[in-house]
Short mmCIF file of C-alpha atoms in Angstrom, two decimals:
data_model
loop_
_atom_site.label_atom_id
_atom_site.label_comp_id
_atom_site.label_asym_id
_atom_site.label_seq_id
_atom_site.Cartn_x
_atom_site.Cartn_y
_atom_site.Cartn_z
CA MET A 1 165.81 275.73 144.79
CA SER A 2 162.51 276.12 147.10
CA HIS A 3 162.08 273.77 150.24
CA ALA A 4 157.80 274.85 150.32
CA PRO A 5 155.27 272.08 149.85
CA TYR A 6 153.78 271.94 146.56
CA ARG A 7 150.25 271.84 145.88
CA LEU A 8 148.90 268.66 145.12
CA ALA A 9 144.63 268.34 143.54
CA VAL A 10 143.89 264.90 143.71
CA ILE A 11 141.06 264.49 140.99
CA VAL A 12 138.22 261.84 142.08
CA ALA A 13 136.93 261.11 138.14
CA SER A 14 134.15 258.76 139.11
CA THR A 15 130.48 259.98 139.78
CA ARG A 16 128.56 256.67 139.55
CA ASP A 17 126.45 255.53 142.27
CA GLY A 18 128.04 252.80 144.18
CA ARG A 19 131.40 254.07 142.97
CA PHE A 20 135.07 252.82 144.09
CA GLY A 21 137.04 255.93 143.24
CA PRO A 22 136.28 256.95 146.89
CA THR A 23 138.18 253.37 148.09
CA VAL A 24 140.80 254.22 145.91
CA ALA A 25 141.75 258.08 147.04
CA GLY A 26 141.42 256.98 150.48
CA TRP A 27 143.74 254.29 149.97
CA LEU A 28 146.03 257.50 147.82
CA GLY A 29 145.61 259.34 151.00
CA THR A 30 147.20 257.73 153.60
CA HIS A 31 150.27 257.90 151.31
CA LEU A 32 149.80 261.88 150.77
CA ALA A 33 149.43 262.28 154.70
CA GLN A 34 152.34 260.51 154.96
CA ARG A 35 154.56 263.21 152.98
CA ASP A 36 155.35 266.70 154.67
CA ASP A 37 156.41 268.21 150.97
CA ILE A 38 152.63 268.15 149.48
CA GLU A 39 149.38 270.36 150.90
CA VAL A 40 146.52 268.24 149.32
CA ASP A 41 143.17 269.55 147.70
CA VAL A 42 140.19 266.60 146.29
CA VAL A 43 138.26 267.21 143.87
CA ASP A 44 135.66 265.07 143.87
CA LEU A 45 133.60 265.43 140.99
CA ALA A 46 130.75 263.31 142.16
CA GLU A 47 130.58 266.62 144.70
CA HIS A 48 130.78 269.26 142.70
CA PRO A 49 129.31 268.52 139.46
CA LEU A 50 129.90 271.11 136.12
CA PRO A 51 127.87 272.48 133.78
CA ALA A 52 126.36 270.07 131.27
CA GLN A 53 127.06 272.56 128.28
CA LEU A 54 130.61 274.20 127.09
CA SER A 55 130.19 277.91 126.90
CA PRO A 56 132.51 280.36 126.38
CA GLU A 57 130.71 282.35 128.66
CA PRO A 58 129.08 280.79 131.26
CA GLY A 59 126.23 281.95 132.82
CA PRO A 60 125.77 282.61 136.91
CA GLU A 61 124.84 279.16 137.45
CA ASP A 62 127.17 277.86 135.73
CA ALA A 63 129.67 280.01 136.91
CA ALA A 64 129.27 279.03 140.88
CA LEU A 65 129.21 275.54 139.72
CA LEU A 66 132.92 276.12 138.43
CA ALA A 67 133.53 278.06 141.44
CA ALA A 68 134.51 274.94 143.29
CA VAL A 69 136.64 273.67 141.54
CA SER A 70 138.60 275.65 139.46
CA PRO A 71 140.78 277.58 142.15
CA LYS A 72 142.11 274.24 143.30
CA LEU A 73 143.16 273.27 139.29
CA GLU A 74 144.63 276.61 138.88
CA ARG A 75 146.59 276.95 142.48
CA ALA A 76 147.60 273.37 141.75
CA ASP A 77 151.24 272.34 141.23
CA ALA A 78 150.42 269.07 140.25
CA PHE A 79 147.58 266.90 139.85
CA ILE A 80 147.13 263.30 140.53
CA ILE A 81 143.94 261.49 138.77
CA VAL A 82 141.64 258.52 139.91
CA THR A 83 139.91 257.23 137.53
CA PRO A 84 138.41 254.22 136.84
CA GLU A 85 138.34 252.61 133.22
CA TYR A 86 134.55 252.77 131.66
CA ASN A 87 133.94 251.07 128.02
CA HIS A 88 138.02 251.27 127.34
CA SER A 89 138.22 254.28 128.13
CA TYR A 90 137.60 257.30 130.94
CA PRO A 91 134.90 258.47 132.35
CA ALA A 92 132.67 261.09 130.72
CA SER A 93 132.73 263.70 133.61
CA LEU A 94 136.80 263.69 134.11
CA LYS A 95 136.49 264.87 129.75
CA ALA A 96 134.11 267.43 131.28
CA LEU A 97 136.06 269.09 133.69
CA ILE A 98 139.20 268.94 131.68
CA ASP A 99 137.04 270.47 128.62
CA TRP A 100 135.87 273.59 130.93
CA HIS A 101 139.60 274.23 132.31
CA ALA A 102 142.04 274.12 129.18
CA THR A 103 144.97 276.54 130.66
CA PRO A 104 145.54 274.95 134.41
CA TRP A 105 147.56 271.61 133.15
CA ARG A 106 150.34 274.11 131.48
CA ALA A 107 153.82 272.80 131.97
CA LYS A 108 152.65 271.03 135.24
CA PRO A 109 152.84 267.26 135.81
CA ILE A 110 150.22 264.56 136.27
CA ALA A 111 150.00 261.12 137.67
CA PHE A 112 147.30 259.06 137.39
CA VAL A 113 145.95 255.98 139.88
CA SER A 114 143.80 253.44 137.56
CA TYR A 115 141.24 250.75 138.60
CA GLY A 116 139.82 248.57 136.37
CA GLY A 117 138.83 244.76 135.32
CA LEU A 118 141.40 242.55 133.90
CA SER A 119 143.38 246.12 132.56
CA GLY A 120 143.21 247.76 135.54
CA GLY A 121 142.08 251.46 134.44
CA LEU A 122 145.41 251.36 131.76
CA ARG A 123 143.33 252.14 129.28
CA ALA A 124 141.59 255.50 130.50
CA ILE A 125 145.51 256.63 131.20
CA GLU A 126 146.55 255.92 127.78
CA HIS A 127 143.41 257.81 126.50
CA LEU A 128 144.13 260.05 128.89
CA ARG A 129 147.80 260.87 127.79
CA PRO A 130 147.06 262.47 124.44
CA VAL A 131 144.67 264.29 125.48
CA LEU A 132 146.55 265.83 128.84
CA ALA A 133 149.58 266.73 126.35
CA GLU A 134 147.22 268.48 123.66
CA LEU A 135 147.05 270.97 127.42
CA HIS A 136 150.61 271.11 127.48
CA ALA A 137 150.62 268.75 130.15
CA VAL A 138 153.28 266.55 131.80
CA THR A 139 152.31 263.01 131.62
CA ILE A 140 154.87 261.12 134.21
CA ARG A 141 155.65 257.18 133.33
CA GLU A 142 154.79 255.85 136.10
CA THR A 143 151.29 254.55 137.08
CA ILE A 144 149.05 252.81 140.16
CA SER A 145 146.71 250.58 138.33
CA PHE A 146 144.44 247.68 140.69
CA HIS A 147 143.34 245.03 138.86
CA ASN A 148 139.84 243.44 139.76
CA PRO A 149 139.97 245.39 143.22
CA TRP A 150 136.71 244.93 144.28
CA GLY A 151 137.11 243.39 147.92
CA ALA A 152 140.92 243.88 147.97
CA PHE A 153 140.03 247.18 150.12
CA ASP A 154 138.43 247.71 153.84
CA ALA A 155 135.98 250.89 154.18
CA ASN A 156 139.19 252.82 154.71
CA GLY A 157 141.17 252.37 151.67
CA ARG A 158 143.42 249.84 153.55
CA HIS A 159 145.38 247.03 150.99
CA LEU A 160 143.76 243.80 152.35
CA ASP A 161 145.86 241.71 151.27
CA GLU A 162 150.11 242.56 153.21
CA GLU A 163 151.79 241.27 150.12
CA ALA A 164 149.45 243.32 147.69
CA GLY A 165 150.04 245.46 150.13
CA ASN A 166 153.37 246.34 150.10
CA GLN A 167 153.64 246.16 146.42
CA ALA A 168 151.12 249.01 146.42
CA ALA A 169 152.87 250.48 148.66
CA GLY A 170 156.48 250.45 147.53
CA ALA A 171 154.40 251.89 144.15
CA ALA A 172 152.81 255.02 145.98
CA LYS A 173 156.65 256.18 146.59
CA VAL A 174 157.76 256.03 143.65
CA LEU A 175 154.82 257.68 141.99
CA LEU A 176 155.41 260.14 144.84
CA ASP A 177 158.90 261.05 144.17
CA GLN A 178 158.79 261.26 140.41
CA LEU A 179 155.60 263.72 140.87
CA THR A 180 157.90 265.55 143.67
CA TRP A 181 160.85 265.74 141.51
CA TRP A 182 158.49 267.06 138.49
CA ALA A 183 156.12 268.92 140.35
CA VAL A 184 158.79 271.30 141.81
CA SER A 185 161.13 271.40 138.56
CA LEU A 186 158.58 272.62 136.64
CA ARG A 187 157.29 275.56 139.58
CA GLU A 188 160.66 276.87 139.87
CA ALA A 189 161.26 276.85 135.91
CA ARG A 190 157.48 278.67 135.95
CA ALA A 191 158.42 281.12 138.16
CA ALA A 192 162.10 282.01 136.38
CA ARG A 193 160.35 282.67 133.38
CA PRO A 194 156.93 282.35 131.38
CA TYR A 195 155.73 279.26 130.36
CA ALA A 196 155.52 279.66 126.54
CA GLY A 197 152.37 277.59 126.06
#
């Protein structure tokens, strides 16, 4: 059994001006910082624009854009997607990331932290599950969703309501514990025998 930390890619999906994603990612980061069993890479899609058109043979400019993101996805043993809900689904920027990268998700676990209006982004998550299943990823059951979160966090991602903050912290522990179990188990399985994808 391996006790080495596993590599986690945190994907911040929103690219809109004035987006709330970095606040939610900051909140998540405080919980990840408490773990010594996880090494984190952040893939913020607002900082890493992807090529506009899919191509089987990316040109030099497209390859340069992908080079900032693709290695982080390939190295990852697990993923957390931080996503808003746009029009009852997930952002186009996230779909582009998924479509440009068919293989890094295979036999790896993915967890979700979502945010939005009344639904808290849960419809985005439900749309993501079948897409990622098609790519042979394992999405874990536990999720974290923030309903109408604007004004509920400070600039560092700390929840301003102590009771709600404690509940969210408890949910984060459960999510990270489950993700860790899957990440380590699947890493060991991939090392023992290649995944039949």
